């Protein structure tokens, strides 16, 4: 089942111009699924657990501005863009080139929402 899930994300990563990597992690930054585009070279530091877990902290701080819970953070750097989506209990991280279409990257969720729901069910611990 994990290989099937990974295959869904690999297919998306290979098909979208400028998309270098997709990482599905838990809130602590532990990668559950990680795929990279064979044609690109995402920066290693973006794929490390310490970097991935920083989203949880940044999202929590952003929520304190009184605008309710943060759903995503988009960061632009000179050579890359990073999109992180809060899909509790998971975090979806998309690493792309700066020239990749950000709107297209955000719309990809429709393609993997069923796979993500299966993964959520596998890792979600009932309260």
JSON list of C-alpha atoms in Angstrom, two decimals:
[
{"chain": "A", "resi": 1, "resn": "UNK", "atom": "CA", "xyz": [0.00, 0.00, 0.00]},
{"chain": "A", "resi": 2, "resn": "UNK", "atom": "CA", "xyz": [2.84, 2.42, 0.82]},
{"chain": "A", "resi": 3, "resn": "UNK", "atom": "CA", "xyz": [4.39, 1.84, -2.60]},
{"chain": "A", "resi": 4, "resn": "UNK", "atom": "CA", "xyz": [1.04, 2.60, -4.25]},
{"chain": "A", "resi": 5, "resn": "UNK", "atom": "CA", "xyz": [0.80, 5.86, -2.29]},
{"chain": "A", "resi": 6, "resn": "UNK", "atom": "CA", "xyz": [4.36, 6.76, -3.17]},
{"chain": "A", "resi": 7, "resn": "UNK", "atom": "CA", "xyz": [3.58, 6.01, -6.82]},
{"chain": "A", "resi": 8, "resn": "UNK", "atom": "CA", "xyz": [0.74, 8.54, -6.86]},
{"chain": "A", "resi": 9, "resn": "UNK", "atom": "CA", "xyz": [3.04, 11.29, -5.61]},
{"chain": "A", "resi": 10, "resn": "UNK", "atom": "CA", "xyz": [5.90, 10.20, -7.89]},
{"chain": "A", "resi": 11, "resn": "UNK", "atom": "CA", "xyz": [3.62, 10.41, -10.92]},
{"chain": "A", "resi": 12, "resn": "UNK", "atom": "CA", "xyz": [2.55, 13.94, -9.97]},
{"chain": "A", "resi": 13, "resn": "UNK", "atom": "CA", "xyz": [6.14, 15.02, -9.29]},
{"chain": "A", "resi": 14, "resn": "UNK", "atom": "CA", "xyz": [7.35, 13.69, -12.64]},
{"chain": "A", "resi": 15, "resn": "UNK", "atom": "CA", "xyz": [4.53, 15.32, -14.60]},
{"chain": "A", "resi": 16, "resn": "UNK", "atom": "CA", "xyz": [4.61, 18.89, -13.26]},
{"chain": "A", "resi": 17, "resn": "UNK", "atom": "CA", "xyz": [7.24, 21.26, -14.66]},
{"chain": "A", "resi": 18, "resn": "UNK", "atom": "CA", "xyz": [9.43, 22.71, -11.94]},
{"chain": "A", "resi": 19, "resn": "UNK", "atom": "CA", "xyz": [8.17, 20.47, -9.13]},
{"chain": "A", "resi": 20, "resn": "UNK", "atom": "CA", "xyz": [11.30, 19.01, -7.54]},
{"chain": "A", "resi": 21, "resn": "UNK", "atom": "CA", "xyz": [10.00, 17.10, -4.52]},
{"chain": "A", "resi": 22, "resn": "UNK", "atom": "CA", "xyz": [6.91, 16.17, -2.53]},
{"chain": "A", "resi": 23, "resn": "UNK", "atom": "CA", "xyz": [7.27, 15.22, 1.12]},
{"chain": "A", "resi": 24, "resn": "UNK", "atom": "CA", "xyz": [4.43, 14.03, 3.34]},
{"chain": "A", "resi": 25, "resn": "UNK", "atom": "CA", "xyz": [5.46, 14.23, 6.97]},
{"chain": "A", "resi": 26, "resn": "UNK", "atom": "CA", "xyz": [3.96, 14.19, 10.43]},
{"chain": "A", "resi": 27, "resn": "UNK", "atom": "CA", "xyz": [3.86, 17.32, 12.59]},
{"chain": "A", "resi": 28, "resn": "UNK", "atom": "CA", "xyz": [7.29, 16.49, 14.03]},
{"chain": "A", "resi": 29, "resn": "UNK", "atom": "CA", "xyz": [8.82, 16.56, 10.54]},
{"chain": "A", "resi": 30, "resn": "UNK", "atom": "CA", "xyz": [9.28, 12.81, 10.22]},
{"chain": "A", "resi": 31, "resn": "UNK", "atom": "CA", "xyz": [8.93, 12.02, 6.49]},
{"chain": "A", "resi": 32, "resn": "UNK", "atom": "CA", "xyz": [6.34, 9.34, 5.73]},
{"chain": "A", "resi": 33, "resn": "UNK", "atom": "CA", "xyz": [6.52, 9.63, 1.94]},
{"chain": "A", "resi": 34, "resn": "UNK", "atom": "CA", "xyz": [9.25, 11.42, 0.01]},
{"chain": "A", "resi": 35, "resn": "UNK", "atom": "CA", "xyz": [9.54, 11.57, -3.76]},
{"chain": "A", "resi": 36, "resn": "UNK", "atom": "CA", "xyz": [11.82, 13.64, -5.94]},
{"chain": "A", "resi": 37, "resn": "UNK", "atom": "CA", "xyz": [11.83, 14.50, -9.61]},
{"chain": "A", "resi": 38, "resn": "UNK", "atom": "CA", "xyz": [14.66, 12.76, -11.43]},
{"chain": "A", "resi": 39, "resn": "UNK", "atom": "CA", "xyz": [15.24, 15.89, -13.55]},
{"chain": "A", "resi": 40, "resn": "UNK", "atom": "CA", "xyz": [15.61, 18.29, -10.61]},
{"chain": "A", "resi": 41, "resn": "UNK", "atom": "CA", "xyz": [17.77, 18.67, -7.56]},
{"chain": "A", "resi": 42, "resn": "UNK", "atom": "CA", "xyz": [15.88, 19.90, -4.47]},
{"chain": "A", "resi": 43, "resn": "UNK", "atom": "CA", "xyz": [18.06, 21.38, -1.73]},
{"chain": "A", "resi": 44, "resn": "UNK", "atom": "CA", "xyz": [18.77, 18.72, 0.90]},
{"chain": "A", "resi": 45, "resn": "UNK", "atom": "CA", "xyz": [18.05, 21.04, 3.80]},
{"chain": "A", "resi": 46, "resn": "UNK", "atom": "CA", "xyz": [14.40, 21.35, 2.65]},
{"chain": "A", "resi": 47, "resn": "UNK", "atom": "CA", "xyz": [13.96, 17.61, 3.05]},
{"chain": "A", "resi": 48, "resn": "UNK", "atom": "CA", "xyz": [15.37, 17.29, 6.57]},
{"chain": "A", "resi": 49, "resn": "UNK", "atom": "CA", "xyz": [13.05, 16.63, 9.53]},
{"chain": "A", "resi": 50, "resn": "UNK", "atom": "CA", "xyz": [14.23, 19.76, 11.37]},
{"chain": "A", "resi": 51, "resn": "UNK", "atom": "CA", "xyz": [13.26, 21.95, 8.43]},
{"chain": "A", "resi": 52, "resn": "UNK", "atom": "CA", "xyz": [9.96, 20.15, 7.85]},
{"chain": "A", "resi": 53, "resn": "UNK", "atom": "CA", "xyz": [8.92, 20.49, 11.49]},
{"chain": "A", "resi": 54, "resn": "UNK", "atom": "CA", "xyz": [9.52, 24.27, 11.43]},
{"chain": "A", "resi": 55, "resn": "UNK", "atom": "CA", "xyz": [6.23, 24.61, 9.56]},
{"chain": "A", "resi": 56, "resn": "UNK", "atom": "CA", "xyz": [4.29, 23.53, 12.66]},
{"chain": "A", "resi": 57, "resn": "UNK", "atom": "CA", "xyz": [5.93, 26.25, 14.73]},
{"chain": "A", "resi": 58, "resn": "UNK", "atom": "CA", "xyz": [5.52, 28.93, 12.05]},
{"chain": "A", "resi": 59, "resn": "UNK", "atom": "CA", "xyz": [1.91, 27.95, 11.47]},
{"chain": "A", "resi": 60, "resn": "UNK", "atom": "CA", "xyz": [1.14, 28.08, 15.17]},
{"chain": "A", "resi": 61, "resn": "UNK", "atom": "CA", "xyz": [2.67, 31.55, 15.44]},
{"chain": "A", "resi": 62, "resn": "UNK", "atom": "CA", "xyz": [0.76, 32.78, 12.37]},
{"chain": "A", "resi": 63, "resn": "UNK", "atom": "CA", "xyz": [-2.47, 31.54, 13.94]},
{"chain": "A", "resi": 64, "resn": "UNK", "atom": "CA", "xyz": [-1.91, 33.91, 16.86]},
{"chain": "A", "resi": 65, "resn": "UNK", "atom": "CA", "xyz": [-2.55, 36.91, 14.61]},
{"chain": "A", "resi": 66, "resn": "UNK", "atom": "CA", "xyz": [-6.27, 36.40, 15.17]},
{"chain": "A", "resi": 67, "resn": "UNK", "atom": "CA", "xyz": [-7.11, 35.23, 11.66]},
{"chain": "A", "resi": 68, "resn": "UNK", "atom": "CA", "xyz": [-7.89, 31.63, 12.73]},
{"chain": "A", "resi": 69, "resn": "UNK", "atom": "CA", "xyz": [-5.83, 28.55, 11.97]},
{"chain": "A", "resi": 70, "resn": "UNK", "atom": "CA", "xyz": [-3.23, 28.80, 9.22]},
{"chain": "A", "resi": 71, "resn": "UNK", "atom": "CA", "xyz": [-3.70, 26.35, 6.32]},
{"chain": "A", "resi": 72, "resn": "UNK", "atom": "CA", "xyz": [-0.60, 26.95, 4.23]},
{"chain": "A", "resi": 73, "resn": "UNK", "atom": "CA", "xyz": [2.66, 28.82, 4.00]},
{"chain": "A", "resi": 74, "resn": "UNK", "atom": "CA", "xyz": [4.32, 29.72, 0.71]},
{"chain": "A", "resi": 75, "resn": "UNK", "atom": "CA", "xyz": [7.95, 30.85, 0.75]},
{"chain": "A", "resi": 76, "resn": "UNK", "atom": "CA", "xyz": [9.91, 32.20, -2.21]},
{"chain": "A", "resi": 77, "resn": "UNK", "atom": "CA", "xyz": [13.69, 32.04, -2.27]},
{"chain": "A", "resi": 78, "resn": "UNK", "atom": "CA", "xyz": [16.07, 33.14, -5.05]},
{"chain": "A", "resi": 79, "resn": "UNK", "atom": "CA", "xyz": [16.12, 29.67, -6.66]},
{"chain": "A", "resi": 80, "resn": "UNK", "atom": "CA", "xyz": [13.22, 27.77, -5.07]},
{"chain": "A", "resi": 81, "resn": "UNK", "atom": "CA", "xyz": [9.73, 28.05, -3.75]},
{"chain": "A", "resi": 82, "resn": "UNK", "atom": "CA", "xyz": [8.40, 26.03, -0.89]},
{"chain": "A", "resi": 83, "resn": "UNK", "atom": "CA", "xyz": [4.71, 25.34, -0.29]},
{"chain": "A", "resi": 84, "resn": "UNK", "atom": "CA", "xyz": [3.69, 23.70, 2.97]},
{"chain": "A", "resi": 85, "resn": "UNK", "atom": "CA", "xyz": [0.08, 22.67, 3.59]},
{"chain": "A", "resi": 86, "resn": "UNK", "atom": "CA", "xyz": [-1.40, 21.82, 6.96]},
{"chain": "A", "resi": 87, "resn": "UNK", "atom": "CA", "xyz": [-3.52, 18.71, 6.49]},
{"chain": "A", "resi": 88, "resn": "UNK", "atom": "CA", "xyz": [-3.76, 17.63, 10.11]},
{"chain": "A", "resi": 89, "resn": "UNK", "atom": "CA", "xyz": [-2.18, 15.34, 11.24]},
{"chain": "A", "resi": 90, "resn": "UNK", "atom": "CA", "xyz": [0.04, 15.56, 8.14]},
{"chain": "A", "resi": 91, "resn": "UNK", "atom": "CA", "xyz": [2.09, 18.27, 6.49]},
{"chain": "A", "resi": 92, "resn": "UNK", "atom": "CA", "xyz": [2.43, 18.29, 2.70]},
{"chain": "A", "resi": 93, "resn": "UNK", "atom": "CA", "xyz": [5.61, 19.99, 1.47]},
{"chain": "A", "resi": 94, "resn": "UNK", "atom": "CA", "xyz": [6.12, 20.85, -2.20]},
{"chain": "A", "resi": 95, "resn": "UNK", "atom": "CA", "xyz": [9.58, 22.01, -3.26]},
{"chain": "A", "resi": 96, "resn": "UNK", "atom": "CA", "xyz": [9.70, 23.64, -6.69]},
{"chain": "A", "resi": 97, "resn": "UNK", "atom": "CA", "xyz": [11.78, 25.94, -8.83]},
{"chain": "A", "resi": 98, "resn": "UNK", "atom": "CA", "xyz": [11.03, 29.63, -8.55]},
{"chain": "A", "resi": 99, "resn": "UNK", "atom": "CA", "xyz": [9.56, 29.56, -12.07]},
{"chain": "A", "resi": 100, "resn": "UNK", "atom": "CA", "xyz": [7.03, 26.79, -11.29]},
{"chain": "A", "resi": 101, "resn": "UNK", "atom": "CA", "xyz": [3.37, 27.80, -11.41]},
{"chain": "A", "resi": 102, "resn": "UNK", "atom": "CA", "xyz": [2.36, 28.28, -7.76]},
{"chain": "A", "resi": 103, "resn": "UNK", "atom": "CA", "xyz": [-1.37, 28.20, -8.52]},
{"chain": "A", "resi": 104, "resn": "UNK", "atom": "CA", "xyz": [-0.96, 24.90, -10.33]},
{"chain": "A", "resi": 105, "resn": "UNK", "atom": "CA", "xyz": [1.00, 23.46, -7.41]},
{"chain": "A", "resi": 106, "resn": "UNK", "atom": "CA", "xyz": [-1.74, 24.47, -4.99]},
{"chain": "A", "resi": 107, "resn": "UNK", "atom": "CA", "xyz": [-4.41, 22.92, -7.22]},
{"chain": "A", "resi": 108, "resn": "UNK", "atom": "CA", "xyz": [-2.65, 19.53, -7.23]},
{"chain": "A", "resi": 109, "resn": "UNK", "atom": "CA", "xyz": [-4.32, 18.61, -3.97]},
{"chain": "A", "resi": 110, "resn": "UNK", "atom": "CA", "xyz": [-7.38, 17.38, -5.86]},
{"chain": "A", "resi": 111, "resn": "UNK", "atom": "CA", "xyz": [-5.20, 14.71, -7.45]},
{"chain": "A", "resi": 112, "resn": "UNK", "atom": "CA", "xyz": [-3.83, 13.29, -4.22]},
{"chain": "A", "resi": 113, "resn": "UNK", "atom": "CA", "xyz": [-6.61, 13.95, -1.70]},
{"chain": "A", "resi": 114, "resn": "UNK", "atom": "CA", "xyz": [-7.84, 10.32, -1.70]},
{"chain": "A", "resi": 115, "resn": "UNK", "atom": "CA", "xyz": [-4.32, 9.00, -1.16]},
{"chain": "A", "resi": 116, "resn": "UNK", "atom": "CA", "xyz": [-3.74, 11.54, 1.59]},
{"chain": "A", "resi": 117, "resn": "UNK", "atom": "CA", "xyz": [-7.02, 10.51, 3.28]},
{"chain": "A", "resi": 118, "resn": "UNK", "atom": "CA", "xyz": [-5.82, 6.88, 3.33]},
{"chain": "A", "resi": 119, "resn": "UNK", "atom": "CA", "xyz": [-2.50, 7.96, 4.83]},
{"chain": "A", "resi": 120, "resn": "UNK", "atom": "CA", "xyz": [-4.25, 10.13, 7.42]},
{"chain": "A", "resi": 121, "resn": "UNK", "atom": "CA", "xyz": [-6.39, 7.17, 8.48]},
{"chain": "A", "resi": 122, "resn": "UNK", "atom": "CA", "xyz": [-3.26, 5.06, 8.91]},
{"chain": "A", "resi": 123, "resn": "UNK", "atom": "CA", "xyz": [-1.41, 7.56, 11.12]},
{"chain": "A", "resi": 124, "resn": "UNK", "atom": "CA", "xyz": [-4.22, 9.39, 12.95]},
{"chain": "A", "resi": 125, "resn": "UNK", "atom": "CA", "xyz": [-4.51, 8.45, 16.61]},
{"chain": "A", "resi": 126, "resn": "UNK", "atom": "CA", "xyz": [-8.05, 8.91, 17.94]},
{"chain": "A", "resi": 127, "resn": "UNK", "atom": "CA", "xyz": [-8.32, 11.19, 20.97]}
]
